[in-house]
mmCIF file of C-alpha atoms and ligand atoms in Angstrom:
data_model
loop_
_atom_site.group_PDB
_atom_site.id
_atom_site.type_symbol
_atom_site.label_atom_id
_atom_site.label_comp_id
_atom_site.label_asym_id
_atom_site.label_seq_id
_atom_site.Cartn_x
_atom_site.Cartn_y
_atom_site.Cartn_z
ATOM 1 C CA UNK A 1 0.000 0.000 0.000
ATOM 2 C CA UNK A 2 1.379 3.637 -0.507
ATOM 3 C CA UNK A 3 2.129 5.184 2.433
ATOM 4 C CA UNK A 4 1.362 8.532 1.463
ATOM 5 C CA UNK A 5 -2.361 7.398 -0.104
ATOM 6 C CA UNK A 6 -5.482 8.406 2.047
ATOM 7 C CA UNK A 7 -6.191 5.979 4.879
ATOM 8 C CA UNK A 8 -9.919 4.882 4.236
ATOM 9 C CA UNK A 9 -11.699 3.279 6.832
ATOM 10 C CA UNK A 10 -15.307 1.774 7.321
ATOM 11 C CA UNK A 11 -17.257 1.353 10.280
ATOM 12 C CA UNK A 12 -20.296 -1.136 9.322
ATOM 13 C CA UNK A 13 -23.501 -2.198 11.272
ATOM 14 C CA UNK A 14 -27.168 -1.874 11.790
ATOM 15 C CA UNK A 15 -27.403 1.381 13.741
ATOM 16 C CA UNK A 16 -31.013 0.860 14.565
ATOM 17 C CA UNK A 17 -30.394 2.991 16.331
ATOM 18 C CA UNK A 18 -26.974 4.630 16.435
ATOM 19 C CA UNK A 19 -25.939 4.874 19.992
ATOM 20 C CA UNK A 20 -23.560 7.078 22.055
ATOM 21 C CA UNK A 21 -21.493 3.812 22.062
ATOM 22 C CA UNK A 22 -21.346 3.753 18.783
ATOM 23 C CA UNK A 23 -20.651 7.348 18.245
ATOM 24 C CA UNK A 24 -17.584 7.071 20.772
ATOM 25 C CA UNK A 25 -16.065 3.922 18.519
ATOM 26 C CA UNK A 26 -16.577 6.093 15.074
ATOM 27 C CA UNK A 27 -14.723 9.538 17.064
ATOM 28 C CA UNK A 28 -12.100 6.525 17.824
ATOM 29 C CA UNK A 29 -11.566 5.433 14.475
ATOM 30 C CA UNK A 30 -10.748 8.688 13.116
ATOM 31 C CA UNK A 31 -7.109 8.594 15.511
ATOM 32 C CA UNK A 32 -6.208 5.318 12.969
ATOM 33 C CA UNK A 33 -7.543 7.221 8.919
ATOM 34 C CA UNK A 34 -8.100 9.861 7.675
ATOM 35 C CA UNK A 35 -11.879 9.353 6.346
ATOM 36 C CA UNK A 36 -14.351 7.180 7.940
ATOM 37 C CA UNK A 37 -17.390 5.838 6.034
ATOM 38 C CA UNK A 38 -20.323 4.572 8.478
ATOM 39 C CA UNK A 39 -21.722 1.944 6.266
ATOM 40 C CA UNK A 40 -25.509 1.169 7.445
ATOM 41 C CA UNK A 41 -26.064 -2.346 6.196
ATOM 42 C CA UNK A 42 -29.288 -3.332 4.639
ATOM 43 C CA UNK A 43 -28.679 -6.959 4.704
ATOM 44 C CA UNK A 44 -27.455 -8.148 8.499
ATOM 45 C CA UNK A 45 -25.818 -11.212 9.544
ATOM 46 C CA UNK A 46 -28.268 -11.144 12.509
ATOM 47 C CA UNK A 47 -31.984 -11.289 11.556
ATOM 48 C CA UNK A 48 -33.236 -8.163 12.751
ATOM 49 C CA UNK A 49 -36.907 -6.385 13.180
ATOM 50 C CA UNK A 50 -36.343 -3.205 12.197
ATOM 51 C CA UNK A 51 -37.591 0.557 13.661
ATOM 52 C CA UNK A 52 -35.845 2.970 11.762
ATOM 53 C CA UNK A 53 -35.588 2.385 7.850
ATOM 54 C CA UNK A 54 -31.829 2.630 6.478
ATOM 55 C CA UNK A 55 -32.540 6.002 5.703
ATOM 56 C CA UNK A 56 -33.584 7.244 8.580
ATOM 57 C CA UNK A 57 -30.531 5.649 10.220
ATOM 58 C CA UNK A 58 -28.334 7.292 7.676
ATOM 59 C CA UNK A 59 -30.247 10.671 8.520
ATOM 60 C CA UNK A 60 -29.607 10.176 12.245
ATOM 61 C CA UNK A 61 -25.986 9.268 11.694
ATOM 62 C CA UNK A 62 -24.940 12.439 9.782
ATOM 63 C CA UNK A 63 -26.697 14.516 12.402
ATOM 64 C CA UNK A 64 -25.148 13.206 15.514
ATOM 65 C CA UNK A 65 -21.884 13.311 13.797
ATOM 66 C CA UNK A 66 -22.291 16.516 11.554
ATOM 67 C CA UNK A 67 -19.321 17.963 13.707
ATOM 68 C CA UNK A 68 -16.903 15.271 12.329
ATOM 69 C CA UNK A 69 -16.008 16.689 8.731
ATOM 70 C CA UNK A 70 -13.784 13.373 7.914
ATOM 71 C CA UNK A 71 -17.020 10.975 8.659
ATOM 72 C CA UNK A 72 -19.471 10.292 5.393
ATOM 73 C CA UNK A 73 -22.481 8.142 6.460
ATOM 74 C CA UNK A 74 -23.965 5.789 3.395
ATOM 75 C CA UNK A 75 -25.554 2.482 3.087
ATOM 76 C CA UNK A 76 -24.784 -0.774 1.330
ATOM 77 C CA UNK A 77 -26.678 -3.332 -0.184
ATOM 78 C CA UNK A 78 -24.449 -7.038 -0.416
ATOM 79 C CA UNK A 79 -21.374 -7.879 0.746
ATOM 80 C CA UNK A 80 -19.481 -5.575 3.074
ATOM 81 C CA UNK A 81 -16.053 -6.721 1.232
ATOM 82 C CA UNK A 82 -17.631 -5.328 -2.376
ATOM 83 C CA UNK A 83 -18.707 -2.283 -0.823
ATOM 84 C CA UNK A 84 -15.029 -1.694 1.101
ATOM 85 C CA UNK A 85 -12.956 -2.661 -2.412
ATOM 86 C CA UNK A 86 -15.767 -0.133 -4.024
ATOM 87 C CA UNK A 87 -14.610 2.678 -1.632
ATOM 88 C CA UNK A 88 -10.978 1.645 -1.426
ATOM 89 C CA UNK A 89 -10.873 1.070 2.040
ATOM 90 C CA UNK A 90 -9.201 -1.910 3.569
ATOM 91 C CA UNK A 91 -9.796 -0.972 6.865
ATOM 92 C CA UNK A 92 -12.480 -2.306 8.680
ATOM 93 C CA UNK A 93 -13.800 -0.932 12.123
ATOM 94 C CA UNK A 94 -15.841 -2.807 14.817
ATOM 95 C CA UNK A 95 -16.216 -2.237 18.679
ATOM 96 C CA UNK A 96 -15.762 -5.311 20.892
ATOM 97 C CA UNK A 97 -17.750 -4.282 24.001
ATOM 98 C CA UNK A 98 -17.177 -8.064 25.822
ATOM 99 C CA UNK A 99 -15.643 -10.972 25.312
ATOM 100 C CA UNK A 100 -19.516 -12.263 24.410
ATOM 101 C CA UNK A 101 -18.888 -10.506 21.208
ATOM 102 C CA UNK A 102 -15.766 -12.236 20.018
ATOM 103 C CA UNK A 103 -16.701 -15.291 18.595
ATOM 104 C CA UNK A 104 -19.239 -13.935 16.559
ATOM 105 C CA UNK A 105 -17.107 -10.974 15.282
ATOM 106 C CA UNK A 106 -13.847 -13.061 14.579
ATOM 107 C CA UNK A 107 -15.976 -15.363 12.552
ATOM 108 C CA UNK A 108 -17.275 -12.340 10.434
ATOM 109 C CA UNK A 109 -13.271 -10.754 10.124
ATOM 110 C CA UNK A 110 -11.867 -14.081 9.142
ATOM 111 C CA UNK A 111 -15.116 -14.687 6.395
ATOM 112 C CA UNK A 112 -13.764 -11.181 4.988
ATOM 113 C CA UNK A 113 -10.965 -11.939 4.670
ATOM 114 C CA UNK A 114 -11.928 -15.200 2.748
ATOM 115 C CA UNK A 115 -13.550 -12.850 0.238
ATOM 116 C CA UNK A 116 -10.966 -10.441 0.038
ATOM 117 C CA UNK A 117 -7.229 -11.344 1.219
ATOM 118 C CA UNK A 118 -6.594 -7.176 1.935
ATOM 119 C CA UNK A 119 -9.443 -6.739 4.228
ATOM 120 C CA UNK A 120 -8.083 -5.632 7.859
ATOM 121 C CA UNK A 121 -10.381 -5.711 10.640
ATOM 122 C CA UNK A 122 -9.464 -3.403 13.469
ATOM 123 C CA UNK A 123 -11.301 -4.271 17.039
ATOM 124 C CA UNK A 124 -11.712 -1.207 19.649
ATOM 125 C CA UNK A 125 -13.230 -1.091 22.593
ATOM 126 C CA UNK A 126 -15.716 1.632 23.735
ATOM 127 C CA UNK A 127 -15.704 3.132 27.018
ATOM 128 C CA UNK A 128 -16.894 1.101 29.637
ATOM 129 C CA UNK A 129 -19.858 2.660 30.380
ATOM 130 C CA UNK A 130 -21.348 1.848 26.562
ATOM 131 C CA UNK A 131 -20.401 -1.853 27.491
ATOM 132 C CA UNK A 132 -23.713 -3.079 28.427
ATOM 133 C CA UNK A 133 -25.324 -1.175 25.180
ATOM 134 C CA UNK A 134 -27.211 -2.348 22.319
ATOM 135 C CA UNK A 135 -29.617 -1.040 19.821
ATOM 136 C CA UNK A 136 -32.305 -3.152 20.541
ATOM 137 C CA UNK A 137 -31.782 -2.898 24.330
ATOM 138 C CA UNK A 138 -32.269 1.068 23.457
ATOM 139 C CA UNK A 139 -34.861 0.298 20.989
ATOM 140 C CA UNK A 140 -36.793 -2.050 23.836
ATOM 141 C CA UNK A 141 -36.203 -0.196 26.705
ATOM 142 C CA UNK A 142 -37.610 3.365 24.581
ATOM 143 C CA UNK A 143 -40.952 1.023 24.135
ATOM 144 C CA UNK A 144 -41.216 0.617 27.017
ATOM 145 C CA UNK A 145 -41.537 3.951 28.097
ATOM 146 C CA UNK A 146 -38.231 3.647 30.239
ATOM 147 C CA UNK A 147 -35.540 6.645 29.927
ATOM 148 C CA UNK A 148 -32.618 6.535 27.300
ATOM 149 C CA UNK A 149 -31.433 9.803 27.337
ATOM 150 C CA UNK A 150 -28.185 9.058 28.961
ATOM 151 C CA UNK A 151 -27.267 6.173 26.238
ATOM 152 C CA UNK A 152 -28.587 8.429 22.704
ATOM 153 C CA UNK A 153 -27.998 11.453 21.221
ATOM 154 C CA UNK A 154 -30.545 14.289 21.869
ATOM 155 C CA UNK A 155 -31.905 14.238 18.509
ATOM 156 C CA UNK A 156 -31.873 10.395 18.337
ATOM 157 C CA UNK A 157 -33.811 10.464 21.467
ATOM 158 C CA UNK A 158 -36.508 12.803 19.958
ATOM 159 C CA UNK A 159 -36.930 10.792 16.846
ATOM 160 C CA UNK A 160 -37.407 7.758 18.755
ATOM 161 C CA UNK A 161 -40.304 9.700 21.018
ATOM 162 C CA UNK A 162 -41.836 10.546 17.617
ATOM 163 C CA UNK A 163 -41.647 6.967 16.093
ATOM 164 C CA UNK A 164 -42.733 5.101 19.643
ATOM 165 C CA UNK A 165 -45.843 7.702 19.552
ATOM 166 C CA UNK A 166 -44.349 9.340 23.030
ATOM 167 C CA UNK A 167 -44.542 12.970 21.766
HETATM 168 N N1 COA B 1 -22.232 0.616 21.133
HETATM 169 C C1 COA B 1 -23.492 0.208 21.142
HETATM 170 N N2 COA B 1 -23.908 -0.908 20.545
HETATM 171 C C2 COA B 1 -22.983 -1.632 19.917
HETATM 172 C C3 COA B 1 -21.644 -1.268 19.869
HETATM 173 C C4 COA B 1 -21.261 -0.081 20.532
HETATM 174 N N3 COA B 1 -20.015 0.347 20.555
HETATM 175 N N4 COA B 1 -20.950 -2.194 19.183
HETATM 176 C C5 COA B 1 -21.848 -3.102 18.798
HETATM 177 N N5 COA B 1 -23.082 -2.763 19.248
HETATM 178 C C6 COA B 1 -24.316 -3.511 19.109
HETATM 179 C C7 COA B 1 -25.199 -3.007 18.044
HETATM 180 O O1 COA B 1 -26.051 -1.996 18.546
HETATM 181 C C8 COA B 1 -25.957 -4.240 17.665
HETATM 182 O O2 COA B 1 -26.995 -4.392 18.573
HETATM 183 P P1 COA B 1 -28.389 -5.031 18.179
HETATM 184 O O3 COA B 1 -28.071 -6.441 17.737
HETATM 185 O O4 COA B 1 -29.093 -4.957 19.453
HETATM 186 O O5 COA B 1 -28.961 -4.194 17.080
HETATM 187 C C9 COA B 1 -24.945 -5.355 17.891
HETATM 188 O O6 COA B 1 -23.995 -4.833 18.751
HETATM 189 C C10 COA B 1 -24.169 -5.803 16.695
HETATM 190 O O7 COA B 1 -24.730 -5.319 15.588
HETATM 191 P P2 COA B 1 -24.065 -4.471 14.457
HETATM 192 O O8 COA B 1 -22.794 -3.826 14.841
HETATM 193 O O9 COA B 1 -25.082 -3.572 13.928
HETATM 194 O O10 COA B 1 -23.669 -5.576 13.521
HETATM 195 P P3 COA B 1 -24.598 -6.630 12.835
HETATM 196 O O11 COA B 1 -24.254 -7.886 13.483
HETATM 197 O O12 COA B 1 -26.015 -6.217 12.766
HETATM 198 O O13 COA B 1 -24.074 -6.544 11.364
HETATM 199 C C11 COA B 1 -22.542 -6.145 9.599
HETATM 200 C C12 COA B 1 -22.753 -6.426 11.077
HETATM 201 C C13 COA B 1 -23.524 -5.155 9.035
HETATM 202 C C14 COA B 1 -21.161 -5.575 9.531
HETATM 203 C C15 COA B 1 -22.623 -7.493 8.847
HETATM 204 O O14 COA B 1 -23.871 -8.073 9.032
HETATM 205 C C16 COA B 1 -22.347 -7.350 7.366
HETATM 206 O O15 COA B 1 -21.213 -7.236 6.985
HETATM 207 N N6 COA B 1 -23.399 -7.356 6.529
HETATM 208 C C17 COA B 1 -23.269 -7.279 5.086
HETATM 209 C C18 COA B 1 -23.403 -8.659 4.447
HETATM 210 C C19 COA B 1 -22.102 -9.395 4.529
HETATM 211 O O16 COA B 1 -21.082 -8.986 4.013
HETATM 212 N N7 COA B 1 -22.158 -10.546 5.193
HETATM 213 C C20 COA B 1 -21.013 -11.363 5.418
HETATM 214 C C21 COA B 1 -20.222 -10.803 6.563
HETATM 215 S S1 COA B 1 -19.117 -11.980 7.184
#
């Protein structure tokens, strides 16, 4: 790889919705390239009910992180390896909150990089108090009327008052 080329890196997942853990791995990511493309997935190795629509996600993304010039939010359709060779970026970013999430995320970096030999995945690790977060904890615990506000963005936690009917 040239040295001197721009250092592209993607951070991939559901976001349903994103999550102030997730926000604190993508602020992370930017110490290690120089651009980093949040790639909301349409097709997920988990089978997923959805509440926002990839849109939406992609809407809330950009807004949370509208003060990070060197982050570009877009979705994918397919495989995550054709949509990192299609951006030229061989860097791939997920957060490892426990060791719960190993298996399942060393089995996804090793299938990349079945598919495509140059795919790096880089692991970090969110601060501890995002440990215990998910999106569908947020999502069920926001049905259920109970208080998120310390685990979302402001504006995430508006649009998810609007979509649950709760004002
Ligand atoms: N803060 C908060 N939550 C976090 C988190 C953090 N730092 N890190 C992970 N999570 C949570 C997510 O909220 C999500 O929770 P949920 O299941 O409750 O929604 C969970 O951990 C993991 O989900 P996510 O990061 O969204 O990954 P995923 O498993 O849904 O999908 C893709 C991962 C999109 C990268 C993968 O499915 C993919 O590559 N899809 C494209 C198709 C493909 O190429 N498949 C072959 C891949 S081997």
């Amino acid at each position: 790889m040239n040295s001197t080329r721009e250092r592209v890196g993607l951070y991939p997942g559901s976001f349903d919705p994103i999550t102030l853990g997730h926000e604190d791995i993508a602020r992370r990511a930017l110490s290690v390239v120089d651009r980093l493309i949040i790639a909301v997935a349409h097709t997920s190795t988990h089978d997923k009910r959805g509440l926002f629509s990839v849109q939406e996600r992609v809407g809330l993304i950009r807004e949370v992180l509208e003060d990070e010039e060197r982050i570009e939010v877009r979705s994918f359709e397919g495989l995550l390896v054709e949509f990192a060779k299609a951006q030229g970026a061989h860097l791939v970013f997920r957060g490892l909150r426990a060791v719960s999430d190993f298996e399942y995320e060393l089995q996804m970096a090793q299938m990349n990089q079945e598919l495509w030999p140059d795919i790096e995945t880089i692991f970090l690790v969110p601060e501890v108090r995002y440990s215990f977060l998910s999106s569908s904890l947020v999502r069920q615990v926001a049905t259920l009327g109970g208080d998120v506000s310390g685990l979302v963005s402001p504006s995430v936690l508006k649009r998810l008052h609007e979509k649950l009917g709760g004002g």
